[in-house]
Structures are given as structure tokens and as C-alpha cells.
């Protein structure tokens, strides 16, 4: 099913059907595909044309009932042309009528003149809002408001005084400016683009709370909401890319760090239970006879907090452990072993594990954020990162050690996908087998990608053909990853090395391709 999209500069979609050619004069040369490869929302131009066919076919041949889809040069498929064939003229005409219906549907979805004007003004507002001068101005206002709040908390001016009124007026000015900035942002990016960004939601809540607390300042309880004004400075994280990347990386690291925290909490809780059993009634040495047991380990919560104090290293020796000395000043082996093991296991080991997990996941999340920013920048400048459906599988295969290991991995993959043990894979079985692999999101191979994977042959793949095609796809995957790495590290010292490796890999791939053109002779 093909669907048309909107019109205008933002994704103009056209479907044109010409019926001026005879159905037996259709050229089906070039790339073949299937209608399932058409992407919804992609504008297409459908036409039948007369050209001399290289190979003569009888009029009853299915290739004579074809049509051509020529994509828009500025669209997703960059002006590529696809040829399709049907089993009869009636079936072909049915497809053309369906595409023509899509054209009419797309035309019915075109925005009105007023909607186009609104979109134009939204685009202007978004362009100005996203410009560097405006973003720097907003960041300056947020920082100035934070300094103002810090100064107000320092002097604590009394209400009703001249100084207090001045601070109130200044706070109203900042609140009004932030409300105007929020309205500007909402108008420029409404609706889903605004709601999808978590920083926009945070800005909306902070500004809304500031307005409500100011308007209803006389209502009991609501005045305390003004305390949230201190969080306005956190809006600065959404304005500066470097700070935003750090915060997003920290948020992505929360889940694995919480797992490490949970393990440490369980161990600390076990020690707290044991401490209550061992030391709840312990009394310090004379003459003080300080009730160290009831004071520090009299209950589970007291023991848990005391263990937390010991982890931090805050006077745990002089303030806690010294009371467990014997009256003659000798150490008691039981408390010594208990607290020494607690420090070694929790303070020196588990706490370091938490830090290591945080750093590891923070680095991975930071690299992911950096890659996402480069991808967004590339998309903004008309570039596109190469990514295909088989890339998750190819990424797993790329971790091979030797050529024998790679062959074993490919054969194992073939055996897993070949559910009926027939020794062959067609499109349906290959696609079904890929969806069963544990990848998120699941892999969905289109028929067009299957034809590209089989070099246009289609049909059934045996183990040998599957291995040959997977090796070829793995080489292409390595080239794509090299190109993406060059985009990410274009300003680093590793960029020249990546360029050399890319050229070498391209040369190896070219020499291994029998269809590649030969080298130029010397002196050519």
C-alpha cells in the first residue's frame, strides 16, 4: 500500500500517472523491485514509457505488463527509479489506479492557505529561536536569575521594605521573561516536537509553578512553591550542549548504577542486622560507661545509619569503634573483625564497584549522546548515517577472531534461522528467523533488502550462498562504520588513520569484487 504525503517545501509529494503509452511498449530494464519496497509517505512519479527493449519478449510475457516509479530527486530515495511488473495488464492498471487514488488522497491532505501561513511563521519563529544569539541570551537570563536568587537568599530582605519590593519586582520581571520565552518555544515547536523533548516539559513545569506561586501568593501553602525558583538554573542544562550531554549521560547510567547500589544496600543491611544482634546492649569502658550499643545499634535504622557513617569515614574510629575497647584498653577481637570486614567489603570494594559501573556506563552513554548529536547535525546539513536492517547481526559477527571463527558464526546463524532444517532460506524463512533473534527493536527485512542481499537473484539461499552474501555484507558494514567513525572523530588525531584504513578496506573490497573495473594501465 502506497500513501502520499503533504505538499509544499516541507515534504512535497506528487504522484503523476501517464496513460499515453501502449501497455506492450513498457521497458522493464534496470533495477527490479516490488511494490512492498515503497515507503509510506514517499512521493513518487509513476509513468509508462516507450523504449527499445534489449531482449525481445512475446506480448504475453509478464514483463510487458510493467510500470516505472521514479522518486523525487529531493525525497528520501534521492531520485532513484524502480521498475515493477505485473502478471497481467489488469493487475498493472489496478496498481496504477491505486497510486492515482493515493495522489488524490495526498492532495486532500494538503494544508490550506491559512495553515501554510501558520507553518511559515512557525518556521521563522523556530529558526530565530534556535539561533545562537537567542540561545546565548536565554542562557544569560537563566544565569542572571540564579545569581539574583543567590543574592536574595544571602541578604534575606524583609517584606514591605524598599529592598524587599525591589527584589519582588525583579523576580516578576524574570518570571515574565521566562513565560514569554516558553510561549515562543511552544509556538515554534508545537505540538509533538515540543512535548517529545523532556527539557521542554521541565521548562514548562518550572515556569508554570513560578507563575502560579506568584499569582496566588496569598493562598496558604502555595507560597512555598516559590522555593522551586532555585531550580530555574537547571534550565541552563537544556541550552548548553556540553551540559545537556552530561546530564543525559548521567540519566542513562542510572539503571545499571542502581543495580550496583542495590547490592551494596543489601550487604550494608545484613551488617546492620548483625550489628543489632551483637552490639545492641554494648556499654563502653568505664568511667564513662557510654551506652554505645543502644545509642548506635539499638535498632535496625540506627545501625543502618551508623554503617552509613562508617562508609563515609566520618569519625567512625574515634566516635564509634573506640567505645568497643576493653576496660583495660585491649581491643575486642569480635568488634575488630566485624568492622574491619565491613570496611574492606563495603568501603573498599562495593563502593568502588559502584563508581566503576557509573564511569563505565557514563562513558558509553556519553559516546551515544555524542553520536546522536553528530547524527542530528548530519541530518540538518543533508547528510545521512548509513544504517541497514542487518546491521545488528553484522555487528555481532564483526567480533570474530579468525576466519574460521567467522565461518563458524555464520554457519551457526544459518542453522538457527533455518527452522525447518531444509538447508535453504527463502525470504519468508529468513525474515521470520531474524525476528526471533534477541535484538531490540526486532529485525524486519524488506523484500527490497532481500533482493539487495542476494544480489538481485532472490529465490532460496543455501549455506554456501548465505555465507558468501554475509561476508560481502560484513565488508560493506565495515565501510559504513568507518565512514560514521570519520564523521564522529573528524577533528581528532585518529581521523587520518581512519582515512587510510578506509582506503585500504575499499581497495581490498574492490579487488575482491569480480565486477569491479580493472586498474588503469601504467601511463594511462
XYZ file of C-alpha atoms in Angstrom:
524
model
C 0.000 0.000 0.000
C 1.453 3.333 -1.002
C 0.420 6.529 0.680
C 1.009 10.105 -0.331
C 2.263 12.798 1.999
C 1.886 16.532 2.412
C 2.865 19.243 0.000
C 4.897 22.424 -0.053
C 8.576 22.786 0.726
C 8.279 20.593 3.785
C 7.912 17.243 2.109
C 6.136 17.900 -1.203
C 4.680 14.629 -2.528
C 3.411 14.159 -6.089
C 2.007 11.173 -7.918
C 1.649 11.585 -11.679
C 0.207 8.890 -13.921
C 0.549 8.967 -17.689
C -1.670 6.772 -19.823
C -0.345 7.803 -23.225
C 1.716 4.657 -23.855
C 0.625 1.250 -25.037
C 0.882 -1.492 -22.481
C 3.061 -3.687 -24.697
C 5.654 -0.912 -25.080
C 6.920 -0.841 -21.492
C 10.618 -1.147 -20.750
C 11.379 -3.089 -17.594
C 15.152 -2.882 -17.811
C 17.304 -1.778 -14.902
C 16.668 -2.379 -11.213
C 13.792 -4.638 -10.261
C 11.871 -4.440 -7.058
C 8.489 -4.981 -5.539
C 5.697 -2.701 -4.509
C 6.279 -3.682 -0.906
C 9.556 -1.783 -1.043
C 7.740 1.523 -1.427
C 7.882 3.559 1.738
C 4.726 5.183 3.040
C 4.789 8.932 2.603
C 7.431 8.924 -0.152
C 6.397 10.991 -3.160
C 6.575 9.065 -6.408
C 6.092 9.777 -10.041
C 4.505 6.921 -11.944
C 4.726 6.770 -15.716
C 4.731 4.338 -18.595
C 7.292 4.981 -21.269
C 8.269 3.612 -24.714
C 11.862 2.495 -25.277
C 13.598 -0.167 -27.327
C 13.940 -3.350 -25.283
C 17.304 -5.093 -25.403
C 15.743 -8.551 -25.481
C 12.600 -9.278 -27.484
C 9.783 -10.752 -25.427
C 6.389 -12.016 -26.582
C 3.442 -9.808 -25.851
C 2.090 -12.348 -23.382
C 5.217 -12.211 -21.229
C 4.642 -10.802 -17.735
C 7.432 -8.266 -18.238
C 5.294 -6.485 -20.815
C 2.822 -5.508 -18.105
C 5.014 -3.160 -16.160
C 5.351 0.355 -14.950
C 8.086 2.579 -13.582
C 8.252 4.529 -10.341
C 10.591 7.479 -10.381
C 11.146 9.005 -6.956
C 11.561 12.701 -6.319
C 15.137 13.947 -6.556
C 14.732 15.824 -3.262
C 12.941 12.970 -1.499
C 14.092 10.085 0.662
C 15.149 7.872 -2.238
C 17.049 10.699 -3.979
C 15.582 10.299 -7.442
C 16.102 6.548 -7.838
C 13.995 4.759 -10.434
C 12.260 1.437 -9.798
C 10.622 -0.873 -12.327
C 7.764 -3.177 -11.401
C 5.914 -5.821 -13.351
C 2.531 -7.467 -13.005
C 1.139 -10.745 -14.304
C -1.468 -9.026 -16.442
C -2.480 -5.659 -17.784
C -5.498 -5.633 -15.482
C -3.320 -6.108 -12.417
C -0.952 -3.384 -13.572
C -3.826 -0.984 -14.218
C -5.158 -1.789 -10.763
C -1.876 -0.704 -9.234
C -1.891 2.498 -11.281
C -5.434 3.277 -10.173
C -4.453 2.662 -6.546
C -1.499 5.023 -6.911
C -3.742 7.572 -8.533
C -6.088 7.283 -5.551
C -3.099 7.930 -3.300
C -2.416 11.076 -5.272
C -5.937 12.357 -4.720
C -5.738 11.457 -1.048
C -2.452 13.340 -0.718
C -3.977 16.357 -2.419
C -6.901 16.255 0.007
C -4.441 16.339 2.908
C -2.631 19.415 1.668
C -2.774 22.284 4.155
C -4.950 25.281 3.497
C -3.618 28.773 2.820
C -4.061 29.763 6.475
C -2.292 26.624 7.618
C 0.599 27.347 5.275
C 0.900 30.855 6.694
C 0.921 29.453 10.225
C 3.603 26.909 9.287
C 5.648 29.670 7.695
C 5.520 31.807 10.840
C 6.308 28.769 12.998
C 9.339 28.034 10.836
C 10.536 31.634 11.170
C 9.972 31.564 14.941
C 11.824 28.242 15.259
C 14.765 29.441 13.154
C 15.182 32.606 15.212
C 14.638 30.766 18.497
C 17.279 28.138 17.682
C 19.844 30.722 16.584
C 22.970 31.102 18.711
C 22.374 34.739 19.771
C 18.901 33.924 21.133
C 20.097 30.808 22.932
C 23.006 32.723 24.464
C 20.589 35.444 25.596
C 18.291 32.882 27.245
C 21.262 31.215 28.935
C 22.425 34.615 30.198
C 18.971 35.367 31.644
C 18.878 31.994 33.423
C 22.344 32.541 34.893
C 21.487 36.114 35.920
C 18.315 34.881 37.621
C 20.338 32.288 39.555
C 22.777 34.944 40.768
C 19.802 37.111 41.740
C 18.224 34.248 43.754
C 21.547 33.546 45.483
C 21.893 37.220 46.417
C 18.328 37.317 47.698
C 18.979 34.257 49.872
C 22.128 35.931 51.190
C 20.623 39.268 52.283
C 17.104 37.950 53.064
C 15.344 41.305 52.687
C 12.289 41.854 54.860
C 8.913 42.065 53.161
C 7.467 45.556 52.864
C 10.857 47.265 52.767
C 12.218 49.090 49.744
C 14.864 46.451 49.208
C 12.297 43.670 49.526
C 9.988 45.332 46.996
C 12.902 45.732 44.587
C 13.658 42.015 44.773
C 9.971 41.194 44.235
C 9.776 43.412 41.143
C 12.987 41.900 39.730
C 11.630 38.405 40.305
C 8.407 39.343 38.466
C 10.478 40.615 35.534
C 12.404 37.345 35.305
C 9.191 35.320 35.566
C 7.586 37.361 32.776
C 10.629 36.963 30.522
C 10.718 33.216 31.078
C 6.976 32.981 30.394
C 7.451 34.838 27.098
C 10.368 32.569 26.184
C 8.263 29.485 26.966
C 5.391 30.782 24.834
C 7.813 31.473 21.987
C 9.177 27.934 22.222
C 5.688 26.401 22.338
C 4.522 28.365 19.292
C 7.616 27.474 17.261
C 7.618 23.736 18.062
C 4.017 22.884 18.879
C 2.910 20.231 19.367
C 4.639 16.843 19.341
C 8.071 18.306 18.700
C 7.683 20.323 21.890
C 6.257 17.501 24.011
C 8.862 14.936 22.924
C 11.678 16.956 24.481
C 11.981 16.309 28.214
C 13.734 19.632 28.751
C 10.711 21.451 27.328
C 8.463 19.665 29.820
C 10.833 20.636 32.635
C 10.823 24.283 31.477
C 7.031 24.257 31.334
C 6.684 22.917 34.900
C 9.217 25.350 36.388
C 7.715 28.405 34.680
C 4.154 27.308 35.471
C 4.994 26.810 39.152
C 6.644 30.253 39.258
C 3.564 31.923 37.754
C 1.099 30.057 40.000
C 3.097 30.792 43.156
C 3.255 34.470 42.226
C -0.370 34.929 41.204
C -1.737 33.011 44.208
C 0.868 34.158 46.718
C -1.822 34.868 49.330
C -3.172 31.319 49.279
C -1.790 29.332 52.241
C 0.624 26.642 51.132
C 1.072 27.853 47.556
C 3.631 30.445 48.580
C 6.038 27.622 49.403
C 6.099 26.758 45.684
C 8.261 29.820 45.195
C 11.089 27.778 46.671
C 11.237 25.998 43.309
C 12.581 29.172 41.730
C 16.047 27.915 42.617
C 15.560 25.128 40.050
C 15.355 27.639 37.226
C 19.102 27.389 36.793
C 18.676 23.751 35.758
C 17.042 25.029 32.574
C 20.553 26.042 31.608
C 21.376 22.350 31.085
C 18.946 22.210 28.190
C 20.534 25.238 26.499
C 24.220 24.260 26.524
C 25.079 21.154 24.522
C 28.017 20.141 26.721
C 25.954 20.297 29.929
C 22.987 18.606 28.275
C 25.193 15.731 27.131
C 26.490 15.208 30.677
C 23.007 15.225 32.214
C 21.597 12.876 29.580
C 24.551 10.534 30.029
C 24.004 10.519 33.806
C 20.317 9.726 33.338
C 21.150 6.840 31.009
C 23.609 5.499 33.610
C 21.056 5.443 36.434
C 19.687 1.924 35.848
C 22.974 -0.048 35.998
C 24.216 2.116 38.868
C 21.012 1.416 40.802
C 21.700 -2.302 40.446
C 25.146 -1.841 41.980
C 23.633 0.358 44.703
C 21.079 -2.349 45.457
C 23.818 -4.925 46.009
C 25.687 -2.575 48.323
C 22.471 -1.729 50.211
C 21.743 -5.401 50.795
C 25.222 -6.011 52.204
C 25.004 -2.912 54.447
C 21.556 -4.036 55.644
C 22.913 -7.505 56.505
C 25.669 -5.898 58.574
C 23.061 -3.666 60.259
C 21.023 -6.703 61.321
C 24.139 -8.421 62.631
C 25.193 -5.246 64.481
C 21.852 -5.102 66.281
C 22.257 -8.727 67.360
C 25.880 -8.304 68.522
C 26.090 -4.743 69.906
C 22.561 -3.564 70.877
C 23.357 -3.862 74.611
C 27.042 -2.966 74.464
C 28.344 -0.460 77.024
C 31.557 1.479 76.707
C 34.510 1.090 79.090
C 34.500 2.922 82.455
C 34.491 5.515 83.760
C 32.203 6.913 81.047
C 30.242 3.688 80.530
C 28.753 5.261 77.410
C 25.778 3.231 76.114
C 27.311 2.812 72.696
C 25.095 -0.165 71.818
C 21.659 1.417 72.405
C 22.877 4.750 71.006
C 24.369 3.493 67.727
C 22.948 -0.030 67.254
C 19.760 -0.073 69.312
C 17.561 -0.669 66.241
C 17.882 -1.560 62.579
C 17.536 2.052 61.424
C 20.145 3.260 63.953
C 22.555 0.529 62.897
C 21.919 1.278 59.205
C 22.705 4.970 59.689
C 25.804 4.130 61.762
C 27.037 1.860 58.957
C 26.493 4.722 56.514
C 28.601 6.956 58.777
C 31.338 4.328 58.807
C 31.289 4.146 54.969
C 31.773 7.906 54.721
C 34.730 7.729 57.126
C 33.240 10.427 59.367
C 34.878 9.868 62.808
C 33.933 6.218 62.752
C 37.065 5.195 64.665
C 37.108 7.865 67.396
C 33.325 8.286 67.615
C 32.148 4.677 67.383
C 34.811 1.971 67.470
C 36.794 3.337 70.443
C 33.857 2.559 72.734
C 34.286 -1.135 71.959
C 37.699 -1.268 73.708
C 38.010 -3.477 76.752
C 38.219 -1.762 80.185
C 41.972 -2.361 80.272
C 42.408 -0.744 76.852
C 42.733 -4.015 74.978
C 40.928 -4.486 71.698
C 37.958 -6.831 71.499
C 38.510 -9.236 68.602
C 34.816 -9.541 67.767
C 34.169 -5.838 67.020
C 37.562 -5.547 65.315
C 36.775 -8.373 62.897
C 33.207 -7.108 62.342
C 34.083 -3.503 61.478
C 37.313 -4.337 59.612
C 35.465 -6.772 57.344
C 32.710 -4.188 56.833
C 35.213 -1.540 55.735
C 37.010 -3.946 53.373
C 33.861 -5.388 51.773
C 31.712 -2.260 51.561
C 34.025 0.733 51.788
C 36.938 -0.572 49.748
C 35.213 -2.968 47.350
C 31.490 -2.449 46.718
C 31.687 1.332 46.816
C 34.454 1.240 44.217
C 32.343 -1.104 42.100
C 29.535 1.451 42.118
C 31.933 4.154 40.967
C 33.376 1.866 38.267
C 29.893 0.978 36.967
C 28.969 4.653 36.923
C 32.092 5.634 34.972
C 31.745 2.764 32.504
C 28.099 3.444 31.725
C 28.625 7.193 31.755
C 31.353 6.848 29.113
C 29.159 4.617 26.942
C 26.156 6.923 27.348
C 28.281 9.995 26.623
C 29.563 8.422 23.401
C 25.978 7.574 22.456
C 24.903 11.169 23.077
C 27.822 12.442 21.029
C 26.926 10.114 18.160
C 23.300 11.231 18.345
C 24.310 14.889 18.179
C 26.511 14.202 15.162
C 23.641 12.320 13.524
C 21.273 15.235 14.166
C 23.848 17.661 12.794
C 24.379 15.483 9.731
C 20.631 15.283 9.150
C 20.396 19.058 9.479
C 23.051 19.513 6.782
C 21.551 16.950 4.422
C 23.849 14.067 5.361
C 22.602 10.645 6.394
C 24.222 7.990 8.535
C 24.190 4.601 6.845
C 22.169 2.041 8.777
C 20.564 -1.114 7.408
C 18.299 -3.738 8.935
C 21.063 -6.365 9.109
C 23.475 -4.073 10.970
C 22.756 -5.556 14.454
C 23.574 -9.051 13.149
C 26.660 -7.788 11.333
C 27.801 -6.014 14.493
C 27.738 -9.337 16.339
C 29.588 -11.115 13.526
C 32.259 -8.405 13.462
C 33.653 -9.672 16.790
C 35.209 -12.739 15.161
C 38.813 -13.692 15.957
C 39.857 -15.697 12.895
C 38.417 -16.545 9.507
C 37.490 -19.979 10.863
C 35.661 -18.300 13.746
C 33.758 -16.080 11.302
C 32.744 -19.103 9.236
C 31.553 -20.887 12.379
C 29.499 -17.861 13.431
C 27.850 -17.574 10.003
C 27.075 -21.302 9.865
C 25.620 -21.209 13.377
C 23.460 -18.251 12.364
C 22.269 -20.164 9.298
C 21.337 -23.190 11.414
C 19.403 -21.015 13.860
C 17.432 -19.260 11.125
C 16.807 -22.462 9.136
C 13.996 -23.610 11.413
C 12.793 -26.472 9.174
C 16.356 -27.799 8.575
C 15.749 -27.761 4.836
C 19.202 -26.410 4.055
C 17.761 -23.386 2.278
C 16.390 -19.951 3.205
C 13.803 -18.018 1.245
C 12.608 -14.505 2.075
C 9.847 -15.572 4.461
C 12.001 -18.016 6.421
C 14.963 -15.626 6.612
C 12.768 -12.753 7.769
C 10.966 -14.939 10.318
C 14.265 -16.264 11.657
C 15.719 -12.763 12.043
C 12.696 -11.584 14.012
C 13.292 -14.403 16.530
C 16.799 -13.192 17.334
C 17.147 -11.230 20.552
C 17.532 -7.761 19.096
C 15.724 -4.620 20.165
C 13.981 -3.469 18.099
C 13.398 -6.756 16.210
C 14.935 -7.016 12.752
C 12.440 -6.656 9.897
C 13.914 -7.313 6.462
C 12.065 -5.827 3.497
C 11.845 -7.580 0.152
C 13.972 -4.884 -1.420
C 16.704 -5.501 1.160
C 16.417 -9.248 0.497
C 16.945 -8.675 -3.234
C 19.950 -6.495 -2.454
C 21.276 -9.150 -0.054
C 21.008 -11.825 -2.771
C 22.423 -9.514 -5.479
C 19.049 -9.414 -7.231
C 18.722 -13.185 -7.560
C 16.141 -13.794 -4.831
C 14.970 -17.379 -4.549
C 16.376 -19.750 -1.929
C 19.794 -19.392 -0.315
C 21.800 -22.470 0.592
C 24.536 -22.412 3.223
C 27.308 -21.538 0.761
C 25.387 -18.652 -0.834
C 24.348 -17.406 2.605
C 27.979 -17.323 3.777
C 29.169 -15.526 0.643
C 26.461 -12.876 0.960
C 27.047 -12.416 4.700
C 30.782 -11.904 4.132
C 30.034 -9.314 1.468
C 27.557 -7.547 3.757
C 30.131 -7.618 6.569
C 32.659 -5.808 4.349
C 30.060 -3.193 3.447
C 29.159 -2.852 7.132
C 32.816 -2.232 7.985
C 32.947 0.517 5.345
C 29.806 2.161 6.717
C 31.129 2.035 10.266
C 34.416 3.517 9.083
C 32.589 6.392 7.390
C 30.487 7.029 10.505
C 33.597 6.944 12.723
C 35.260 9.502 10.468
C 32.270 11.796 10.914
C 32.435 11.433 14.699
C 36.209 11.856 15.005
C 36.835 14.242 12.134
C 38.586 16.695 14.457
C 40.709 14.181 16.387
C 44.148 12.720 15.743
C 42.656 9.371 14.755
C 40.919 10.810 11.678
C 43.959 10.350 9.324
C 44.306 6.732 10.474
C 40.638 6.111 9.746
C 41.024 7.598 6.276
C 43.958 5.290 5.490
C 42.080 2.263 6.824
C 39.035 3.195 4.780
C 41.102 3.445 1.592
C 42.772 0.088 2.281
C 39.454 -1.587 3.003
C 37.937 -0.092 -0.118
C 40.880 -1.376 -2.194
C 40.579 -4.874 -0.715
C 36.854 -4.906 -1.408
C 37.336 -3.644 -4.954
C 39.973 -6.260 -5.790
C 37.753 -8.988 -4.357
C 34.792 -7.916 -6.497
C 34.847 -9.638 -9.922
C 32.584 -6.954 -11.376
C 34.859 -4.063 -10.411
C 36.654 -2.226 -13.234
C 40.329 -3.137 -13.794
C 43.187 -0.897 -12.772
C 44.348 1.696 -15.276
C 47.449 0.607 -17.200
C 50.730 2.420 -16.465
C 50.930 5.794 -18.118
C 47.182 5.977 -18.679
